[in-house]
Amino acid sequence: MFIILLALTEKVFSNHGRRLSGALNVSGSWVIKMAAEYAVYKGDKFIDLGTADYLANKFGVPRKTIWYWTAPAYWRKNKGNSLIAIRIEDD
């Protein structure tokens, strides 16, 4: 039952560039976690919002490039005309 629900939910969220991951916690119950989302900017202009997989596909870069765009070291090198990403935290 749970696997079917997870598969259906993954399919629903995959249309919005979101992924789910599931894992068993110490007590043996399942924990479902949404994939992190990132906002991409070029200078002060907002470009797009989505998961690392979605954005990597959109911009034609590897997923680790999206993660690199979130690094403060990359931001310091940026002169305002490169893409940067900000990880969106869930409350």
PDB file of C-alpha atoms in Angstrom:
ATOM      1  CA  MET A   1       0.000   0.000   0.000  1.00  0.00           C
ATOM      2  CA  PHE A   2       2.718   2.465   0.979  1.00  0.00           C
ATOM      3  CA  ILE A   3       4.797   1.763  -2.139  1.00  0.00           C
ATOM      4  CA  ILE A   4       1.796   2.436  -4.362  1.00  0.00           C
ATOM      5  CA  LEU A   5       1.066   5.689  -2.526  1.00  0.00           C
ATOM      6  CA  LEU A   6       4.698   6.764  -2.803  1.00  0.00           C
ATOM      7  CA  ALA A   7       4.737   5.960  -6.530  1.00  0.00           C
ATOM      8  CA  LEU A   8       1.533   7.930  -7.126  1.00  0.00           C
ATOM      9  CA  THR A   9       2.766  10.876  -5.095  1.00  0.00           C
ATOM     10  CA  GLU A  10       6.130  10.858  -6.899  1.00  0.00           C
ATOM     11  CA  LYS A  11       4.306  10.954 -10.220  1.00  0.00           C
ATOM     12  CA  VAL A  12       2.189  13.937  -9.127  1.00  0.00           C
ATOM     13  CA  PHE A  13       5.178  15.935  -7.901  1.00  0.00           C
ATOM     14  CA  SER A  14       7.431  15.015 -10.816  1.00  0.00           C
ATOM     15  CA  ASN A  15       5.272  17.243 -13.019  1.00  0.00           C
ATOM     16  CA  HIS A  16       6.280  20.206 -10.862  1.00  0.00           C
ATOM     17  CA  GLY A  17       9.986  19.413 -10.785  1.00  0.00           C
ATOM     18  CA  ARG A  18       9.767  17.959  -7.264  1.00  0.00           C
ATOM     19  CA  ARG A  19      10.962  14.576  -6.037  1.00  0.00           C
ATOM     20  CA  LEU A  20      10.220  12.555  -2.940  1.00  0.00           C
ATOM     21  CA  SER A  21      12.610  10.319  -1.091  1.00  0.00           C
ATOM     22  CA  GLY A  22      11.607   7.850   1.573  1.00  0.00           C
ATOM     23  CA  ALA A  23      13.576   6.143   4.314  1.00  0.00           C
ATOM     24  CA  LEU A  24      12.961   4.082   7.403  1.00  0.00           C
ATOM     25  CA  ASN A  25      13.741   5.865  10.657  1.00  0.00           C
ATOM     26  CA  VAL A  26      14.995   4.246  13.869  1.00  0.00           C
ATOM     27  CA  SER A  27      11.492   3.332  15.072  1.00  0.00           C
ATOM     28  CA  GLY A  28      10.763   1.519  11.795  1.00  0.00           C
ATOM     29  CA  SER A  29       8.273   4.021  10.378  1.00  0.00           C
ATOM     30  CA  TRP A  30       8.667   5.685   6.997  1.00  0.00           C
ATOM     31  CA  VAL A  31       9.794   9.282   6.686  1.00  0.00           C
ATOM     32  CA  ILE A  32       8.977  10.970   3.389  1.00  0.00           C
ATOM     33  CA  LYS A  33      11.060  14.002   2.542  1.00  0.00           C
ATOM     34  CA  MET A  34      10.643  16.444  -0.313  1.00  0.00           C
ATOM     35  CA  ALA A  35      13.675  17.242  -2.435  1.00  0.00           C
ATOM     36  CA  ALA A  36      15.186  20.664  -1.726  1.00  0.00           C
ATOM     37  CA  GLU A  37      14.146  23.523  -3.957  1.00  0.00           C
ATOM     38  CA  TYR A  38      16.379  26.257  -5.301  1.00  0.00           C
ATOM     39  CA  ALA A  39      15.649  29.754  -6.609  1.00  0.00           C
ATOM     40  CA  VAL A  40      17.906  30.812  -9.490  1.00  0.00           C
ATOM     41  CA  TYR A  41      18.787  34.458 -10.091  1.00  0.00           C
ATOM     42  CA  LYS A  42      20.889  36.360 -12.586  1.00  0.00           C
ATOM     43  CA  GLY A  43      21.872  39.527 -10.782  1.00  0.00           C
ATOM     44  CA  ASP A  44      18.648  40.820  -9.195  1.00  0.00           C
ATOM     45  CA  LYS A  45      16.411  39.111 -11.767  1.00  0.00           C
ATOM     46  CA  PHE A  46      14.540  35.954 -10.731  1.00  0.00           C
ATOM     47  CA  ILE A  47      14.893  33.193 -13.360  1.00  0.00           C
ATOM     48  CA  ASP A  48      13.244  30.006 -12.061  1.00  0.00           C
ATOM     49  CA  LEU A  49      12.420  27.837  -9.045  1.00  0.00           C
ATOM     50  CA  GLY A  50      12.698  24.050  -8.754  1.00  0.00           C
ATOM     51  CA  THR A  51      14.696  21.057  -7.599  1.00  0.00           C
ATOM     52  CA  ALA A  52      18.336  20.577  -8.552  1.00  0.00           C
ATOM     53  CA  ASP A  53      17.273  17.900 -11.067  1.00  0.00           C
ATOM     54  CA  TYR A  54      14.667  20.146 -12.686  1.00  0.00           C
ATOM     55  CA  LEU A  55      17.009  23.148 -12.913  1.00  0.00           C
ATOM     56  CA  ALA A  56      19.921  21.045 -14.185  1.00  0.00           C
ATOM     57  CA  ASN A  57      17.686  19.721 -16.956  1.00  0.00           C
ATOM     58  CA  LYS A  58      16.414  23.205 -17.803  1.00  0.00           C
ATOM     59  CA  PHE A  59      19.879  24.811 -17.990  1.00  0.00           C
ATOM     60  CA  GLY A  60      21.629  21.768 -19.481  1.00  0.00           C
ATOM     61  CA  VAL A  61      24.177  21.418 -16.676  1.00  0.00           C
ATOM     62  CA  PRO A  62      24.988  18.602 -14.211  1.00  0.00           C
ATOM     63  CA  ARG A  63      23.061  18.612 -10.911  1.00  0.00           C
ATOM     64  CA  LYS A  64      26.252  19.348  -8.967  1.00  0.00           C
ATOM     65  CA  THR A  65      26.538  22.649 -10.862  1.00  0.00           C
ATOM     66  CA  ILE A  66      23.272  23.800  -9.279  1.00  0.00           C
ATOM     67  CA  TRP A  67      24.731  22.947  -5.862  1.00  0.00           C
ATOM     68  CA  TYR A  68      27.905  24.866  -6.765  1.00  0.00           C
ATOM     69  CA  TRP A  69      25.816  27.929  -7.610  1.00  0.00           C
ATOM     70  CA  THR A  70      24.693  27.965  -3.951  1.00  0.00           C
ATOM     71  CA  ALA A  71      28.261  28.222  -2.566  1.00  0.00           C
ATOM     72  CA  PRO A  72      29.391  31.535  -1.046  1.00  0.00           C
ATOM     73  CA  ALA A  73      32.780  31.105  -2.782  1.00  0.00           C
ATOM     74  CA  TYR A  74      30.978  31.072  -6.153  1.00  0.00           C
ATOM     75  CA  TRP A  75      28.959  34.143  -5.164  1.00  0.00           C
ATOM     76  CA  ARG A  76      32.155  36.070  -4.373  1.00  0.00           C
ATOM     77  CA  LYS A  77      33.490  35.294  -7.877  1.00  0.00           C
ATOM     78  CA  ASN A  78      30.210  36.348  -9.470  1.00  0.00           C
ATOM     79  CA  LYS A  79      30.244  39.796 -11.023  1.00  0.00           C
ATOM     80  CA  GLY A  80      26.453  40.058 -11.388  1.00  0.00           C
ATOM     81  CA  ASN A  81      26.155  38.419 -14.805  1.00  0.00           C
ATOM     82  CA  SER A  82      26.308  34.754 -13.710  1.00  0.00           C
ATOM     83  CA  LEU A  83      23.506  32.556 -12.444  1.00  0.00           C
ATOM     84  CA  ILE A  84      23.351  31.996  -8.686  1.00  0.00           C
ATOM     85  CA  ALA A  85      21.081  29.683  -6.701  1.00  0.00           C
ATOM     86  CA  ILE A  86      19.589  30.010  -3.229  1.00  0.00           C
ATOM     87  CA  ARG A  87      18.325  26.930  -1.414  1.00  0.00           C
ATOM     88  CA  ILE A  88      14.750  27.409  -0.232  1.00  0.00           C
ATOM     89  CA  GLU A  89      14.298  26.135   3.323  1.00  0.00           C
ATOM     90  CA  ASP A  90      11.062  24.434   4.373  1.00  0.00           C
ATOM     91  CA  ASP A  91       9.431  25.564   7.607  1.00  0.00           C
TER      92      ASP A  91
END
